[in-house]
Amino acid sequence: MMVGDAMTVTGITLKKLHEDVKMQRNLVETALSLGATPRQATLQQVKRTLIIALSPNIDHAKTVGLISLPGVMTGLIMGGASPIEAVQLQIVIMNMMIGSSTVSSILCTYLCWPAFFTKVYQLEHKVFSVD
């Protein structure tokens, strides 16, 4: 479950970051021409990307136990375990899923971000011309 969520969030993160930088290319290039580093020039796009990519997992965690009953929790309760223990285990699992998604999203952004720029801190137009 953790790997599946992390893969989904990673894909959304990379796609959204590519789209945002491509759509706001003029803004990024203006910031770079005024002396901003590539990280400073793309800070808003990265923030927006992480928020959009992680929103579904955070929203799902809000409803667990109230609206939806996950399989682990339901299975433990039906198997005779204490409801408190079942809920505690489900909280641990949800935190692990959110944690793995967050780490993978931030890590892929950090590792893939340099591909958007040349060595002299200009946008790499080859990255944005091929879709």
mmCIF file of N, CA and C in Angstrom:
data_model
loop_
_atom_site.group_PDB
_atom_site.id
_atom_site.type_symbol
_atom_site.label_atom_id
_atom_site.label_comp_id
_atom_site.label_asym_id
_atom_site.label_seq_id
_atom_site.Cartn_x
_atom_site.Cartn_y
_atom_site.Cartn_z
ATOM 1 N N MET A 1 0.834 -1.195 0.000
ATOM 2 C CA MET A 1 0.000 0.000 0.000
ATOM 3 C C MET A 1 0.878 1.257 0.000
ATOM 4 N N MET A 2 1.946 1.210 0.789
ATOM 5 C CA MET A 2 2.825 2.379 0.868
ATOM 6 C C MET A 2 3.519 2.631 -0.468
ATOM 7 N N VAL A 3 4.016 1.563 -1.087
ATOM 8 C CA VAL A 3 4.708 1.708 -2.365
ATOM 9 C C VAL A 3 3.748 2.186 -3.447
ATOM 10 N N GLY A 4 2.539 1.645 -3.459
ATOM 11 C CA GLY A 4 1.549 2.068 -4.450
ATOM 12 C C GLY A 4 1.199 3.545 -4.325
ATOM 13 N N ASP A 5 0.967 3.997 -3.102
ATOM 14 C CA ASP A 5 0.674 5.422 -2.893
ATOM 15 C C ASP A 5 1.861 6.295 -3.271
ATOM 16 N N ALA A 6 3.063 5.849 -2.900
ATOM 17 C CA ALA A 6 4.261 6.636 -3.214
ATOM 18 C C ALA A 6 4.464 6.743 -4.724
ATOM 19 N N MET A 7 4.206 5.657 -5.447
ATOM 20 C CA MET A 7 4.350 5.700 -6.909
ATOM 21 C C MET A 7 3.329 6.637 -7.540
ATOM 22 N N THR A 8 2.107 6.586 -7.064
ATOM 23 C CA THR A 8 1.063 7.466 -7.599
ATOM 24 C C THR A 8 1.402 8.926 -7.347
ATOM 25 N N VAL A 9 1.794 9.239 -6.128
ATOM 26 C CA VAL A 9 2.121 10.624 -5.778
ATOM 27 C C VAL A 9 3.346 11.100 -6.555
ATOM 28 N N THR A 10 4.320 10.227 -6.751
ATOM 29 C CA THR A 10 5.508 10.601 -7.512
ATOM 30 C C THR A 10 5.147 10.948 -8.949
ATOM 31 N N GLY A 11 4.308 10.143 -9.560
ATOM 32 C CA GLY A 11 3.876 10.438 -10.926
ATOM 33 C C GLY A 11 3.127 11.747 -11.036
ATOM 34 N N ILE A 12 2.218 11.988 -10.112
ATOM 35 C CA ILE A 12 1.461 13.247 -10.113
ATOM 36 C C ILE A 12 2.402 14.426 -9.891
ATOM 37 N N THR A 13 3.347 14.264 -8.971
ATOM 38 C CA THR A 13 4.283 15.345 -8.658
ATOM 39 C C THR A 13 5.096 15.741 -9.883
ATOM 40 N N LEU A 14 5.674 14.759 -10.542
ATOM 41 C CA LEU A 14 6.524 15.071 -11.695
ATOM 42 C C LEU A 14 5.718 15.662 -12.845
ATOM 43 N N LYS A 15 4.538 15.120 -13.082
ATOM 44 C CA LYS A 15 3.704 15.656 -14.169
ATOM 45 C C LYS A 15 3.275 17.090 -13.881
ATOM 46 N N LYS A 16 2.838 17.351 -12.666
ATOM 47 C CA LYS A 16 2.370 18.689 -12.307
ATOM 48 C C LYS A 16 3.516 19.696 -12.294
ATOM 49 N N LEU A 17 4.685 19.300 -11.789
ATOM 50 C CA LEU A 17 5.821 20.214 -11.773
ATOM 51 C C LEU A 17 6.241 20.579 -13.196
ATOM 52 N N HIS A 18 6.265 19.587 -14.061
ATOM 53 C CA HIS A 18 6.610 19.852 -15.465
ATOM 54 C C HIS A 18 5.608 20.813 -16.095
ATOM 55 N N GLU A 19 4.317 20.568 -15.849
ATOM 56 C CA GLU A 19 3.275 21.435 -16.418
ATOM 57 C C GLU A 19 3.370 22.856 -15.874
ATOM 58 N N ASP A 20 3.576 22.997 -14.561
ATOM 59 C CA ASP A 20 3.625 24.330 -13.958
ATOM 60 C C ASP A 20 4.817 25.134 -14.457
ATOM 61 N N VAL A 21 5.976 24.514 -14.512
ATOM 62 C CA VAL A 21 7.162 25.242 -14.986
ATOM 63 C C VAL A 21 7.002 25.581 -16.457
ATOM 64 N N LYS A 22 6.410 24.675 -17.222
ATOM 65 C CA LYS A 22 6.181 24.947 -18.650
ATOM 66 C C LYS A 22 5.196 26.095 -18.836
ATOM 67 N N MET A 23 4.116 26.090 -18.068
ATOM 68 C CA MET A 23 3.102 27.140 -18.202
ATOM 69 C C MET A 23 3.631 28.498 -17.730
ATOM 70 N N GLN A 24 4.490 28.490 -16.734
ATOM 71 C CA GLN A 24 5.006 29.744 -16.177
ATOM 72 C C GLN A 24 6.468 29.950 -16.548
ATOM 73 N N ARG A 25 6.817 29.503 -17.729
ATOM 74 C CA ARG A 25 8.193 29.615 -18.210
ATOM 75 C C ARG A 25 8.675 31.058 -18.197
ATOM 76 N N ASN A 26 7.822 31.994 -18.622
ATOM 77 C CA ASN A 26 8.235 33.403 -18.659
ATOM 78 C C ASN A 26 8.551 33.929 -17.264
ATOM 79 N N LEU A 27 7.749 33.554 -16.283
ATOM 80 C CA LEU A 27 7.982 33.976 -14.907
ATOM 81 C C LEU A 27 9.303 33.425 -14.376
ATOM 82 N N VAL A 28 9.566 32.150 -14.652
ATOM 83 C CA VAL A 28 10.806 31.517 -14.193
ATOM 84 C C VAL A 28 12.009 32.157 -14.879
ATOM 85 N N GLU A 29 11.912 32.367 -16.187
ATOM 86 C CA GLU A 29 13.031 32.980 -16.915
ATOM 87 C C GLU A 29 13.280 34.418 -16.470
ATOM 88 N N THR A 30 12.223 35.136 -16.147
ATOM 89 C CA THR A 30 12.389 36.503 -15.637
ATOM 90 C C THR A 30 13.113 36.488 -14.300
ATOM 91 N N ALA A 31 12.722 35.600 -13.421
ATOM 92 C CA ALA A 31 13.393 35.498 -12.118
ATOM 93 C C ALA A 31 14.860 35.120 -12.289
ATOM 94 N N LEU A 32 15.127 34.197 -13.196
ATOM 95 C CA LEU A 32 16.523 33.804 -13.445
ATOM 96 C C LEU A 32 17.332 34.962 -13.999
ATOM 97 N N SER A 33 16.732 35.740 -14.895
ATOM 98 C CA SER A 33 17.466 36.867 -15.486
ATOM 99 C C SER A 33 17.721 37.985 -14.479
ATOM 100 N N LEU A 34 16.914 38.029 -13.419
ATOM 101 C CA LEU A 34 17.122 39.036 -12.380
ATOM 102 C C LEU A 34 18.056 38.553 -11.278
ATOM 103 N N GLY A 35 18.632 37.375 -11.461
ATOM 104 C CA GLY A 35 19.645 36.897 -10.521
ATOM 105 C C GLY A 35 19.189 35.835 -9.546
ATOM 106 N N ALA A 36 17.974 35.360 -9.675
ATOM 107 C CA ALA A 36 17.496 34.307 -8.777
ATOM 108 C C ALA A 36 18.156 32.983 -9.150
ATOM 109 N N THR A 37 18.344 32.150 -8.160
ATOM 110 C CA THR A 37 18.832 30.805 -8.438
ATOM 111 C C THR A 37 17.665 29.989 -9.003
ATOM 112 N N PRO A 38 17.961 28.881 -9.655
ATOM 113 C CA PRO A 38 16.860 28.057 -10.164
ATOM 114 C C PRO A 38 15.881 27.618 -9.082
ATOM 115 N N ARG A 39 16.375 27.329 -7.890
ATOM 116 C CA ARG A 39 15.479 26.938 -6.792
ATOM 117 C C ARG A 39 14.565 28.099 -6.396
ATOM 118 N N GLN A 40 15.114 29.283 -6.327
ATOM 119 C CA GLN A 40 14.292 30.447 -5.992
ATOM 120 C C GLN A 40 13.282 30.734 -7.097
ATOM 121 N N ALA A 41 13.688 30.548 -8.336
ATOM 122 C CA ALA A 41 12.815 30.858 -9.470
ATOM 123 C C ALA A 41 11.630 29.898 -9.573
ATOM 124 N N THR A 42 11.794 28.681 -9.076
ATOM 125 C CA THR A 42 10.728 27.686 -9.190
ATOM 126 C C THR A 42 10.086 27.336 -7.850
ATOM 127 N N LEU A 43 10.338 28.113 -6.832
ATOM 128 C CA LEU A 43 9.820 27.802 -5.499
ATOM 129 C C LEU A 43 8.293 27.733 -5.472
ATOM 130 N N GLN A 44 7.614 28.667 -6.098
ATOM 131 C CA GLN A 44 6.146 28.669 -6.088
ATOM 132 C C GLN A 44 5.579 27.459 -6.825
ATOM 133 N N GLN A 45 6.197 27.082 -7.926
ATOM 134 C CA GLN A 45 5.725 25.924 -8.681
ATOM 135 C C GLN A 45 5.916 24.640 -7.868
ATOM 136 N N VAL A 46 7.030 24.533 -7.161
ATOM 137 C CA VAL A 46 7.283 23.340 -6.349
ATOM 138 C C VAL A 46 6.278 23.258 -5.206
ATOM 139 N N LYS A 47 6.021 24.370 -4.535
ATOM 140 C CA LYS A 47 5.044 24.369 -3.442
ATOM 141 C C LYS A 47 3.661 23.957 -3.930
ATOM 142 N N ARG A 48 3.232 24.540 -5.033
ATOM 143 C CA ARG A 48 1.917 24.225 -5.584
ATOM 144 C C ARG A 48 1.846 22.753 -6.002
ATOM 145 N N THR A 49 2.910 22.258 -6.583
ATOM 146 C CA THR A 49 2.954 20.861 -7.010
ATOM 147 C C THR A 49 2.824 19.913 -5.832
ATOM 148 N N LEU A 50 3.560 20.178 -4.752
ATOM 149 C CA LEU A 50 3.502 19.294 -3.584
ATOM 150 C C LEU A 50 2.121 19.323 -2.935
ATOM 151 N N ILE A 51 1.515 20.487 -2.881
ATOM 152 C CA ILE A 51 0.173 20.586 -2.301
ATOM 153 C C ILE A 51 -0.832 19.785 -3.124
ATOM 154 N N ILE A 52 -0.778 19.935 -4.433
ATOM 155 C CA ILE A 52 -1.724 19.227 -5.297
ATOM 156 C C ILE A 52 -1.480 17.721 -5.261
ATOM 157 N N ALA A 53 -0.228 17.305 -5.256
ATOM 158 C CA ALA A 53 0.079 15.873 -5.288
ATOM 159 C C ALA A 53 -0.290 15.168 -3.983
ATOM 160 N N LEU A 54 -0.137 15.850 -2.857
ATOM 161 C CA LEU A 54 -0.386 15.214 -1.564
ATOM 162 C C LEU A 54 -1.821 15.391 -1.065
ATOM 163 N N SER A 55 -2.592 16.252 -1.678
ATOM 164 C CA SER A 55 -3.961 16.510 -1.227
ATOM 165 C C SER A 55 -4.857 15.270 -1.184
ATOM 166 N N PRO A 56 -4.845 14.398 -2.195
ATOM 167 C CA PRO A 56 -5.727 13.221 -2.111
ATOM 168 C C PRO A 56 -5.410 12.313 -0.923
ATOM 169 N N ASN A 57 -4.135 12.112 -0.622
ATOM 170 C CA ASN A 57 -3.782 11.251 0.518
ATOM 171 C C ASN A 57 -4.195 11.884 1.840
ATOM 172 N N ILE A 58 -4.012 13.169 1.964
ATOM 173 C CA ILE A 58 -4.391 13.859 3.195
ATOM 174 C C ILE A 58 -5.904 13.855 3.353
ATOM 175 N N ASP A 59 -6.631 14.084 2.264
ATOM 176 C CA ASP A 59 -8.093 14.046 2.326
ATOM 177 C C ASP A 59 -8.601 12.651 2.681
ATOM 178 N N HIS A 60 -7.953 11.627 2.155
ATOM 179 C CA HIS A 60 -8.357 10.252 2.477
ATOM 180 C C HIS A 60 -8.126 9.959 3.958
ATOM 181 N N ALA A 61 -7.031 10.465 4.506
ATOM 182 C CA ALA A 61 -6.739 10.225 5.923
ATOM 183 C C ALA A 61 -7.764 10.905 6.829
ATOM 184 N N LYS A 62 -8.357 11.978 6.365
ATOM 185 C CA LYS A 62 -9.364 12.682 7.170
ATOM 186 C C LYS A 62 -10.629 11.854 7.364
ATOM 187 N N THR A 63 -10.941 11.018 6.384
ATOM 188 C CA THR A 63 -12.216 10.298 6.423
ATOM 189 C C THR A 63 -12.101 8.868 6.933
ATOM 190 N N VAL A 64 -10.883 8.383 7.145
ATOM 191 C CA VAL A 64 -10.708 6.995 7.583
ATOM 192 C C VAL A 64 -11.334 6.818 8.963
ATOM 193 N N GLY A 65 -12.178 5.842 9.084
ATOM 194 C CA GLY A 65 -12.832 5.538 10.350
ATOM 195 C C GLY A 65 -14.161 6.236 10.529
ATOM 196 N N LEU A 66 -14.348 7.356 9.864
ATOM 197 C CA LEU A 66 -15.624 8.067 9.966
ATOM 198 C C LEU A 66 -16.541 7.722 8.801
ATOM 199 N N ILE A 67 -16.004 7.830 7.599
ATOM 200 C CA ILE A 67 -16.804 7.589 6.408
ATOM 201 C C ILE A 67 -16.452 6.244 5.788
ATOM 202 N N SER A 68 -15.165 5.950 5.731
ATOM 203 C CA SER A 68 -14.739 4.669 5.156
ATOM 204 C C SER A 68 -14.049 3.840 6.234
ATOM 205 N N LEU A 69 -14.300 2.558 6.200
ATOM 206 C CA LEU A 69 -13.664 1.637 7.149
ATOM 207 C C LEU A 69 -12.658 0.788 6.366
ATOM 208 N N PRO A 70 -11.363 1.054 6.540
ATOM 209 C CA PRO A 70 -10.341 0.307 5.799
ATOM 210 C C PRO A 70 -10.345 -1.177 6.156
ATOM 211 N N GLY A 71 -9.800 -1.969 5.266
ATOM 212 C CA GLY A 71 -9.808 -3.414 5.425
ATOM 213 C C GLY A 71 -9.081 -3.922 6.654
ATOM 214 N N VAL A 72 -7.952 -3.323 6.983
ATOM 215 C CA VAL A 72 -7.189 -3.784 8.148
ATOM 216 C C VAL A 72 -8.002 -3.592 9.415
ATOM 217 N N MET A 73 -8.562 -2.433 9.578
ATOM 218 C CA MET A 73 -9.336 -2.136 10.783
ATOM 219 C C MET A 73 -10.577 -3.028 10.864
ATOM 220 N N THR A 74 -11.282 -3.149 9.774
ATOM 221 C CA THR A 74 -12.492 -3.970 9.748
ATOM 222 C C THR A 74 -12.155 -5.441 10.002
ATOM 223 N N GLY A 75 -11.084 -5.914 9.361
ATOM 224 C CA GLY A 75 -10.682 -7.308 9.535
ATOM 225 C C GLY A 75 -10.287 -7.627 10.967
ATOM 226 N N LEU A 76 -9.578 -6.726 11.609
ATOM 227 C CA LEU A 76 -9.186 -6.951 12.998
ATOM 228 C C LEU A 76 -10.404 -6.969 13.926
ATOM 229 N N ILE A 77 -11.321 -6.059 13.716
ATOM 230 C CA ILE A 77 -12.519 -6.004 14.565
ATOM 231 C C ILE A 77 -13.357 -7.265 14.365
ATOM 232 N N MET A 78 -13.531 -7.678 13.104
ATOM 233 C CA MET A 78 -14.306 -8.896 12.839
ATOM 234 C C MET A 78 -13.594 -10.136 13.352
ATOM 235 N N GLY A 79 -12.272 -10.084 13.412
ATOM 236 C CA GLY A 79 -11.504 -11.213 13.902
ATOM 237 C C GLY A 79 -11.463 -11.310 15.416
ATOM 238 N N GLY A 80 -12.020 -10.323 16.090
ATOM 239 C CA GLY A 80 -12.100 -10.385 17.539
ATOM 240 C C GLY A 80 -11.120 -9.493 18.276
ATOM 241 N N ALA A 81 -10.358 -8.705 17.569
ATOM 242 C CA ALA A 81 -9.413 -7.804 18.231
ATOM 243 C C ALA A 81 -10.171 -6.635 18.853
ATOM 244 N N SER A 82 -9.535 -5.994 19.778
ATOM 245 C CA SER A 82 -10.121 -4.820 20.421
ATOM 246 C C SER A 82 -10.271 -3.695 19.393
ATOM 247 N N PRO A 83 -11.397 -3.010 19.369
ATOM 248 C CA PRO A 83 -11.565 -1.895 18.432
ATOM 249 C C PRO A 83 -10.500 -0.811 18.620
ATOM 250 N N ILE A 84 -10.072 -0.601 19.863
ATOM 251 C CA ILE A 84 -9.036 0.410 20.119
ATOM 252 C C ILE A 84 -7.730 0.007 19.440
ATOM 253 N N GLU A 85 -7.355 -1.263 19.543
ATOM 254 C CA GLU A 85 -6.139 -1.742 18.897
ATOM 255 C C GLU A 85 -6.244 -1.668 17.377
ATOM 256 N N ALA A 86 -7.420 -1.987 16.855
ATOM 257 C CA ALA A 86 -7.630 -1.924 15.405
ATOM 258 C C ALA A 86 -7.495 -0.494 14.894
ATOM 259 N N VAL A 87 -8.050 0.441 15.633
ATOM 260 C CA VAL A 87 -7.963 1.849 15.238
ATOM 261 C C VAL A 87 -6.516 2.335 15.349
ATOM 262 N N GLN A 88 -5.819 1.935 16.398
ATOM 263 C CA GLN A 88 -4.420 2.336 16.565
ATOM 264 C C GLN A 88 -3.565 1.822 15.410
ATOM 265 N N LEU A 89 -3.790 0.572 15.026
ATOM 266 C CA LEU A 89 -3.040 0.013 13.903
ATOM 267 C C LEU A 89 -3.359 0.746 12.607
ATOM 268 N N GLN A 90 -4.620 1.092 12.411
ATOM 269 C CA GLN A 90 -4.997 1.820 11.200
ATOM 270 C C GLN A 90 -4.373 3.213 11.181
ATOM 271 N N ILE A 91 -4.276 3.849 12.327
ATOM 272 C CA ILE A 91 -3.625 5.169 12.401
ATOM 273 C C ILE A 91 -2.155 5.049 12.026
ATOM 274 N N VAL A 92 -1.499 4.008 12.509
ATOM 275 C CA VAL A 92 -0.093 3.786 12.166
ATOM 276 C C VAL A 92 0.057 3.573 10.660
ATOM 277 N N ILE A 93 -0.809 2.768 10.087
ATOM 278 C CA ILE A 93 -0.736 2.497 8.648
ATOM 279 C C ILE A 93 -0.977 3.771 7.847
ATOM 280 N N MET A 94 -1.968 4.564 8.225
ATOM 281 C CA MET A 94 -2.243 5.809 7.494
ATOM 282 C C MET A 94 -1.064 6.774 7.600
ATOM 283 N N ASN A 95 -0.459 6.864 8.780
ATOM 284 C CA ASN A 95 0.705 7.739 8.938
ATOM 285 C C ASN A 95 1.883 7.251 8.097
ATOM 286 N N MET A 96 2.057 5.949 8.013
ATOM 287 C CA MET A 96 3.134 5.408 7.172
ATOM 288 C C MET A 96 2.868 5.706 5.700
ATOM 289 N N MET A 97 1.625 5.602 5.277
ATOM 290 C CA MET A 97 1.295 5.879 3.881
ATOM 291 C C MET A 97 1.500 7.355 3.544
ATOM 292 N N ILE A 98 1.066 8.238 4.430
ATOM 293 C CA ILE A 98 1.262 9.673 4.194
ATOM 294 C C ILE A 98 2.743 10.008 4.235
ATOM 295 N N GLY A 99 3.464 9.412 5.164
ATOM 296 C CA GLY A 99 4.903 9.662 5.266
ATOM 297 C C GLY A 99 5.663 9.208 4.036
ATOM 298 N N SER A 100 5.358 8.014 3.554
ATOM 299 C CA SER A 100 6.064 7.519 2.367
ATOM 300 C C SER A 100 5.721 8.352 1.140
ATOM 301 N N SER A 101 4.476 8.780 1.021
ATOM 302 C CA SER A 101 4.082 9.627 -0.110
ATOM 303 C C SER A 101 4.780 10.980 -0.046
ATOM 304 N N THR A 102 4.857 11.546 1.137
ATOM 305 C CA THR A 102 5.503 12.850 1.296
ATOM 306 C C THR A 102 6.991 12.764 0.984
ATOM 307 N N VAL A 103 7.644 11.764 1.538
ATOM 308 C CA VAL A 103 9.087 11.612 1.302
ATOM 309 C C VAL A 103 9.363 11.363 -0.175
ATOM 310 N N SER A 104 8.600 10.497 -0.814
ATOM 311 C CA SER A 104 8.834 10.211 -2.229
ATOM 312 C C SER A 104 8.562 11.433 -3.097
ATOM 313 N N SER A 105 7.547 12.214 -2.758
ATOM 314 C CA SER A 105 7.222 13.408 -3.535
ATOM 315 C C SER A 105 8.330 14.451 -3.425
ATOM 316 N N ILE A 106 8.792 14.689 -2.215
ATOM 317 C CA ILE A 106 9.857 15.675 -2.011
ATOM 318 C C ILE A 106 11.158 15.188 -2.642
ATOM 319 N N LEU A 107 11.451 13.912 -2.480
ATOM 320 C CA LEU A 107 12.691 13.363 -3.011
ATOM 321 C C LEU A 107 12.719 13.394 -4.533
ATOM 322 N N CYS A 108 11.620 13.026 -5.174
ATOM 323 C CA CYS A 108 11.610 13.048 -6.642
ATOM 324 C C CYS A 108 11.680 14.477 -7.165
ATOM 325 N N THR A 109 11.069 15.412 -6.460
ATOM 326 C CA THR A 109 11.172 16.816 -6.866
ATOM 327 C C THR A 109 12.616 17.294 -6.765
ATOM 328 N N TYR A 110 13.260 16.954 -5.664
ATOM 329 C CA TYR A 110 14.639 17.370 -5.435
ATOM 330 C C TYR A 110 15.591 16.747 -6.452
ATOM 331 N N LEU A 111 15.377 15.474 -6.786
ATOM 332 C CA LEU A 111 16.290 14.789 -7.696
ATOM 333 C C LEU A 111 16.040 15.118 -9.164
ATOM 334 N N CYS A 112 14.794 15.365 -9.545
ATOM 335 C CA CYS A 112 14.479 15.607 -10.948
ATOM 336 C C CYS A 112 14.524 17.080 -11.330
ATOM 337 N N TRP A 113 14.504 17.935 -10.360
ATOM 338 C CA TRP A 113 14.477 19.369 -10.614
ATOM 339 C C TRP A 113 15.660 19.860 -11.454
ATOM 340 N N PRO A 114 16.905 19.391 -11.234
ATOM 341 C CA PRO A 114 18.024 19.899 -12.039
ATOM 342 C C PRO A 114 17.878 19.632 -13.532
ATOM 343 N N ALA A 115 17.083 18.656 -13.938
ATOM 344 C CA ALA A 115 16.907 18.372 -15.361
ATOM 345 C C ALA A 115 16.196 19.506 -16.089
ATOM 346 N N PHE A 116 15.541 20.387 -15.359
ATOM 347 C CA PHE A 116 14.841 21.508 -15.979
ATOM 348 C C PHE A 116 15.786 22.636 -16.372
ATOM 349 N N PHE A 117 17.027 22.604 -15.888
ATOM 350 C CA PHE A 117 17.951 23.721 -16.084
ATOM 351 C C PHE A 117 19.273 23.250 -16.685
ATOM 352 N N THR A 118 19.905 24.178 -17.410
ATOM 353 C CA THR A 118 21.246 23.908 -17.927
ATOM 354 C C THR A 118 22.267 24.194 -16.827
ATOM 355 N N LYS A 119 23.531 23.941 -17.131
ATOM 356 C CA LYS A 119 24.584 24.173 -16.140
ATOM 357 C C LYS A 119 24.796 25.652 -15.847
ATOM 358 N N VAL A 120 24.321 26.516 -16.743
ATOM 359 C CA VAL A 120 24.463 27.966 -16.530
ATOM 360 C C VAL A 120 23.150 28.592 -16.064
ATOM 361 N N TYR A 121 22.297 27.769 -15.461
ATOM 362 C CA TYR A 121 21.048 28.223 -14.839
ATOM 363 C C TYR A 121 20.077 28.874 -15.819
ATOM 364 N N GLN A 122 19.885 28.227 -16.937
ATOM 365 C CA GLN A 122 18.858 28.624 -17.883
ATOM 366 C C GLN A 122 17.898 27.453 -18.024
ATOM 367 N N LEU A 123 16.667 27.742 -18.431
ATOM 368 C CA LEU A 123 15.715 26.648 -18.633
ATOM 369 C C LEU A 123 16.161 25.775 -19.795
ATOM 370 N N GLU A 124 16.090 24.493 -19.594
ATOM 371 C CA GLU A 124 16.432 23.523 -20.634
ATOM 372 C C GLU A 124 15.218 23.370 -21.541
ATOM 373 N N HIS A 125 15.264 23.993 -22.705
ATOM 374 C CA HIS A 125 14.085 24.023 -23.580
ATOM 375 C C HIS A 125 13.750 22.661 -24.161
ATOM 376 N N LYS A 126 14.736 21.760 -24.249
ATOM 377 C CA LYS A 126 14.452 20.411 -24.759
ATOM 378 C C LYS A 126 13.482 19.667 -23.845
ATOM 379 N N VAL A 127 13.554 19.939 -22.556
ATOM 380 C CA VAL A 127 12.677 19.256 -21.599
ATOM 381 C C VAL A 127 11.222 19.669 -21.799
ATOM 382 N N PHE A 128 10.997 20.899 -22.190
ATOM 383 C CA PHE A 128 9.636 21.415 -22.302
ATOM 384 C C PHE A 128 9.068 21.343 -23.703
ATOM 385 N N SER A 129 9.900 21.073 -24.697
ATOM 386 C CA SER A 129 9.388 21.008 -26.065
ATOM 387 C C SER A 129 8.839 19.630 -26.408
ATOM 388 N N VAL A 130 9.306 18.573 -25.744
ATOM 389 C CA VAL A 130 8.851 17.207 -26.026
ATOM 390 C C VAL A 130 7.751 16.843 -25.039
ATOM 391 N N ASP A 131 6.611 16.433 -25.544
ATOM 392 C CA ASP A 131 5.492 16.020 -24.663
ATOM 393 C C ASP A 131 5.132 14.608 -24.892
#
